[in-house]
Coordinates of C-alpha atoms (C1' of nucleotides) in Angstrom, one line a residue:
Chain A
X239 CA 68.2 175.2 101.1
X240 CA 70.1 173.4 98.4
X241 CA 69.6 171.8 95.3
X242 CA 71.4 168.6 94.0
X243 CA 72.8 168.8 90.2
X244 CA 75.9 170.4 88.5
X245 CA 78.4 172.5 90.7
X246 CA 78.9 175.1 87.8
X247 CA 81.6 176.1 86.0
X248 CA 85.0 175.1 86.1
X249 CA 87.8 176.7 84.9
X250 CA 91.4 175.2 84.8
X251 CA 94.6 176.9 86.3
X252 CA 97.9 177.1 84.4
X253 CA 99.2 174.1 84.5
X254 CA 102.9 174.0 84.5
X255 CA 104.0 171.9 81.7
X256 CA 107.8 170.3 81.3
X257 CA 109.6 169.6 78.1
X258 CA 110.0 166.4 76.8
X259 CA 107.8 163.4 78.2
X260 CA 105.1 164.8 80.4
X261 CA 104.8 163.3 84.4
X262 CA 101.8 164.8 85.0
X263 CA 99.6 163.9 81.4
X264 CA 96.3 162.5 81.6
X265 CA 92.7 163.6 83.4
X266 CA 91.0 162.1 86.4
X267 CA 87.9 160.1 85.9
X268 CA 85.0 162.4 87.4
X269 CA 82.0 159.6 87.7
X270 CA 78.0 160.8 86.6
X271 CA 76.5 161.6 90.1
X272 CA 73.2 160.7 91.2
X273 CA 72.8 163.1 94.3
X274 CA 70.7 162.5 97.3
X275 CA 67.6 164.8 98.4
X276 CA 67.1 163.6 101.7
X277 CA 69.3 163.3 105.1
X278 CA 68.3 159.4 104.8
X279 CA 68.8 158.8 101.2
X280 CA 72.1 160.3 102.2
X281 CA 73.0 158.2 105.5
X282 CA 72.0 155.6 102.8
X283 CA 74.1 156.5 100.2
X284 CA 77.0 156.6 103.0
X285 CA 76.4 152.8 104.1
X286 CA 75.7 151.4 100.6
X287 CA 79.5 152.7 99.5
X288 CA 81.1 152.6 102.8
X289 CA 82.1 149.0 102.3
X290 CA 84.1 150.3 99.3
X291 CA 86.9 151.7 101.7
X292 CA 90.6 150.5 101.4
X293 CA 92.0 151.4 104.3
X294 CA 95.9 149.4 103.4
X295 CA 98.3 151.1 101.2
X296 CA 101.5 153.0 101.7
X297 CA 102.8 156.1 99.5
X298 CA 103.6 155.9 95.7
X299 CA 107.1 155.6 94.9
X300 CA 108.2 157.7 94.0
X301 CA 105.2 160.3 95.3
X302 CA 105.3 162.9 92.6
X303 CA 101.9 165.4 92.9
X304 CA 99.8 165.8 95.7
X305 CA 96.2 167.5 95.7
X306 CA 94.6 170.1 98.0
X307 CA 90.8 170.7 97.8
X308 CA 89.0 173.1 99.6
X309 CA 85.5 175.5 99.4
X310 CA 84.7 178.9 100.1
X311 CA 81.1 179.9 100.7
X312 CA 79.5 183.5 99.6
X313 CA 76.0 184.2 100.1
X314 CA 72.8 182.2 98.9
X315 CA 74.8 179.0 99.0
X316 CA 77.1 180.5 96.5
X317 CA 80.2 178.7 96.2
X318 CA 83.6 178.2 94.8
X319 CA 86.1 174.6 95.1
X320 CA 89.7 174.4 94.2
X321 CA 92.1 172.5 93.6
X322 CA 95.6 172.6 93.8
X323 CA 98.5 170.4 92.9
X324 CA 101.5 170.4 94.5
X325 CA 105.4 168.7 93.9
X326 CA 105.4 166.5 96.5
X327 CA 109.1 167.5 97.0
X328 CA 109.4 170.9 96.6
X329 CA 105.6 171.5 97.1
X330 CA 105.3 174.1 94.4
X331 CA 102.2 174.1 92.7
X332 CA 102.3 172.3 89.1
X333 CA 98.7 172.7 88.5
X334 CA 95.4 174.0 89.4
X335 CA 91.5 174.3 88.8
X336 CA 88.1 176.0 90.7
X337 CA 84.6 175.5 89.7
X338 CA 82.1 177.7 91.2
X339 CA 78.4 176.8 91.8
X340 CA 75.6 176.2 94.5
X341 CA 76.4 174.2 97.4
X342 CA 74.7 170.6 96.7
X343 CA 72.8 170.0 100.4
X344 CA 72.3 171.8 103.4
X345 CA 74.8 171.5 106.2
X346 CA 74.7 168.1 108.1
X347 CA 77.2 167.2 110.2
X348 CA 78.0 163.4 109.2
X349 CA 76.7 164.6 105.8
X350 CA 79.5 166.9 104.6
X351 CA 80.3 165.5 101.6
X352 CA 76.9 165.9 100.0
X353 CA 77.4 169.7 99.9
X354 CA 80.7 170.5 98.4
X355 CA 81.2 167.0 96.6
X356 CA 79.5 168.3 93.2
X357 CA 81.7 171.3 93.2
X358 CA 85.0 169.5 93.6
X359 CA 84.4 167.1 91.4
X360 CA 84.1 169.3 88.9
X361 CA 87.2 171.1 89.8
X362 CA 89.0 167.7 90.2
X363 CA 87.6 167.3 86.2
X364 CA 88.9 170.4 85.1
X365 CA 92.5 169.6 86.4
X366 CA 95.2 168.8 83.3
X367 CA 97.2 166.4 85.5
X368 CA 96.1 163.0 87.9
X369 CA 97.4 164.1 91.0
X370 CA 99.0 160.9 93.1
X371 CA 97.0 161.2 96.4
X372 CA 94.5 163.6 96.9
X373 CA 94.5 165.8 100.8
X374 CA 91.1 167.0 101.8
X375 CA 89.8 170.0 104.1
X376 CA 88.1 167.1 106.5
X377 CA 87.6 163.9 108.1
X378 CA 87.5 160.3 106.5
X379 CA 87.2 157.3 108.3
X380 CA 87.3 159.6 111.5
X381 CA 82.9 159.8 110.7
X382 CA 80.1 158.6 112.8
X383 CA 79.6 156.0 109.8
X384 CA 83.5 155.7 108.9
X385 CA 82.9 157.3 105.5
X386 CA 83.5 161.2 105.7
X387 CA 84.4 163.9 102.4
X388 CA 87.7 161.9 102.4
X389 CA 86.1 158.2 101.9
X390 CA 83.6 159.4 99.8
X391 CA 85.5 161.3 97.0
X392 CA 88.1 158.5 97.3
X393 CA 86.1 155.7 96.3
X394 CA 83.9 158.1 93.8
X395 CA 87.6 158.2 92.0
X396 CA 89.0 154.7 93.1
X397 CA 92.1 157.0 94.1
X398 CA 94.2 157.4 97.2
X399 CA 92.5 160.2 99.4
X400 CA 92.8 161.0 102.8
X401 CA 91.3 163.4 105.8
X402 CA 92.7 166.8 107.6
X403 CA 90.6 168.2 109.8
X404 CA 91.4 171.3 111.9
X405 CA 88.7 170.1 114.9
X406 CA 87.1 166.4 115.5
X407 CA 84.1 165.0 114.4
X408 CA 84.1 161.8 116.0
X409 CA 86.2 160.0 118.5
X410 CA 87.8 160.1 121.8
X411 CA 91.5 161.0 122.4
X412 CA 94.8 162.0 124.7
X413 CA 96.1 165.2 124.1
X414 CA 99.6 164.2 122.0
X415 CA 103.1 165.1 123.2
X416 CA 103.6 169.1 122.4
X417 CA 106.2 168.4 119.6
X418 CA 106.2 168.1 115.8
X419 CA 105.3 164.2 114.8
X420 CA 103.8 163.1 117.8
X421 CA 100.2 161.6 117.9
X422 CA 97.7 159.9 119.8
X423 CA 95.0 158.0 118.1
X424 CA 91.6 158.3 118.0
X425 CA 89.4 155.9 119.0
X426 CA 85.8 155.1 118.0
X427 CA 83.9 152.2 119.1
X428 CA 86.6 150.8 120.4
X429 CA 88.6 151.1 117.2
X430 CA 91.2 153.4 116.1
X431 CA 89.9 155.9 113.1
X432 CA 91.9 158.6 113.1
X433 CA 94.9 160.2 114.8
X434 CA 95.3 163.5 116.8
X435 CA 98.7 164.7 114.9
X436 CA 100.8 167.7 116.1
X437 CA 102.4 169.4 112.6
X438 CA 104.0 172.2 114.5
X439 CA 105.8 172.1 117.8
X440 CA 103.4 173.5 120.8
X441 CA 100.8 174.3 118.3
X442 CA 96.9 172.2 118.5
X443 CA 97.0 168.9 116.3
X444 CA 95.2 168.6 113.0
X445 CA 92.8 165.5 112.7
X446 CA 94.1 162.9 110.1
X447 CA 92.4 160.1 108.9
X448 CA 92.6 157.3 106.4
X449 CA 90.1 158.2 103.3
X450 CA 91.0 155.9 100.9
X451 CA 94.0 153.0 99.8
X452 CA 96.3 153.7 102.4
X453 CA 96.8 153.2 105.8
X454 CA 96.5 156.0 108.9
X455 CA 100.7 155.9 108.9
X456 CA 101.0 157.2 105.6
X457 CA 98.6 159.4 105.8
X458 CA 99.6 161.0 109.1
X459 CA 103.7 160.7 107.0
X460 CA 102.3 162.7 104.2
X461 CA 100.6 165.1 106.5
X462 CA 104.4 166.2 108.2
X463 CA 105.4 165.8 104.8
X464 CA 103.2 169.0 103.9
X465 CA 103.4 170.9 106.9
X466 CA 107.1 172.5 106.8
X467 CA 106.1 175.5 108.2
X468 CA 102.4 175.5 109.3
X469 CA 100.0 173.8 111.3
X470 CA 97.7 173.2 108.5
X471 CA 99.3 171.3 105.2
X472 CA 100.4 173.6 102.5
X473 CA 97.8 171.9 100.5
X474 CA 95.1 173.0 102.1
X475 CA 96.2 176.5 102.9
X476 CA 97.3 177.1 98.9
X477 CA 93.5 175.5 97.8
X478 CA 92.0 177.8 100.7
X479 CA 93.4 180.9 99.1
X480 CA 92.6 179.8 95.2
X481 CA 89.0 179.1 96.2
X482 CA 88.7 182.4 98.3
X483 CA 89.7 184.1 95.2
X484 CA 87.5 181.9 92.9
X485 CA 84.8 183.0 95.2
X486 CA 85.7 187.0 94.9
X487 CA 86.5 186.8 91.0
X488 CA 83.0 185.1 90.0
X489 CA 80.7 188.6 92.1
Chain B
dG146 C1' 65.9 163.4 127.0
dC147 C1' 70.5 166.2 126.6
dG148 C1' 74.7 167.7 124.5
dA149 C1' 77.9 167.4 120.3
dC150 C1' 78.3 168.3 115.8
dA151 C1' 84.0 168.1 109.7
dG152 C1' 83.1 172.9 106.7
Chain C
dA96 C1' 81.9 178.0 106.5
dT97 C1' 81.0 183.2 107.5
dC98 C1' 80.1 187.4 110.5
dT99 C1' 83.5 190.5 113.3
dT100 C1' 87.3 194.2 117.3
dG101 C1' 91.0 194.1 119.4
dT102 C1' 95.3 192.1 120.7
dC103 C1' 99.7 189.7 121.1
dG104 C1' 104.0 188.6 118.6
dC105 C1' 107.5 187.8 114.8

DNA sequence: GCGACAG
DNA sequence: ATCTTGTCGC
């Protein structure tokens, strides 16, 4: 099973400091949580923060940092989060933290978040920077309820978040054309909440949705912007590797 | 009722 | 997510 309560402990990467005025000072806000026990108190949690969502926004000019998180499970619900903070130019990392701990629910689908929220939270708290938008290893508005991981931990922080998901959750879609940058959206109810977006010429699209203050176009902009090489975002696949190692280095 | 079902 | 053998390809 699961149990609700602290992730663990956290421990900060080296953050890569610059001389003189520093771009990437201060701490995000990591907000007290009051955790869910039940698959309704969560569905209810879900609706009572869902209308929090700001789905408008474009990219920070200029974009400086943004965030990869991702989890790694062990055994006995043992796990470890990371994140990672990339130049959003060069997309080196500047800047990095895990926190390992117990996963926070049992697996739901629809009720994701609940299980790895705790754990990258605390990551996110043990971060020296405030990265500018922060990528996550799922779906946002592309939820049966329009408020996946991506929504969630966005409006926790009241910072700009969106979805990557390697398979669909929810919604109907056309296969896109086979080439880097083209997309097909994915419809819901009769509304558009995601988009089926190829990174990588002839290669299976990722899934990317709005999470939080911006729109699907700069979300699905910032997704080619981190996928130079790959299909998934360098984001994810650098947090991937930090948390697997996280993981390995705590037994 | 039956399948589908982020990671 | 994780458990896993072999296989194709750069």
């Amino acid at each position: 099973m699961s149990r609700p309560g602290p992730a663990g402990h956290a421990s900060a990467g080296p953050a890569v400091r610059r001389a003189g005025a520093d771009p990437y000072r201060g701490r995000v806000h990591v907000p007290e949580l009051a955790w869910p026990t039940t698959a309704a108190q969560a569905r209810a949690e879900q609706d009572r923060l869902r209308p929090l969502v700001r789905t408008t926004g474009s990219l920070p000019a200029p974009l400086r940092t943004v965030a990869g998180l991702d989890v790694a499970y062990g055994g006995d619900d043992r796990l470890a989060a990371a994140v990672v903070v990339l130049d959003a130019d060069t997309l080196a990392p500047v800047d990095q933290a895990t926190a390992v701990g117990v996963a926070a629910f049992d697996y739901v689908p629809g009720l994701f978040a609940f299980r790895e929220l705790p754990a990258l939270l605390a990551a996110l708290a043990a971060l020296s920077t405030v990265p500018d938008v922060l990528v996550c290893d799922g779906h946002g508005l592309a939820h049966p309820r329009r408020f996946g991981l991506a929504c969630h931990l966005g409006v926790l922080l009241d910072r700009p978040t969106i979805g990557i998901a390697k398979t669909p959750l929810s919604g109907r879609y056309e296969p896109p054309d086979p080439r880097r940058g083209a997309g097909s959206a994915l419809l819901a109810d009769g509304e558009v909440v995601g988009r089926a977006l190829r990174t990588r010429d002839g290669v299976k699209p990722v899934y990317v949705s709005v999470g939080h203050r911006l729109d699907l176009d700069a979300a699905c902009a910032l997704a080619l912007r981190l996928t130079p090489r790959y299909r998934l975002p360098e984001t994810t696949r650098r947090a991937d590797r930090l948390c697997r190692d996280a993981l390995a280095a705590a037994g």
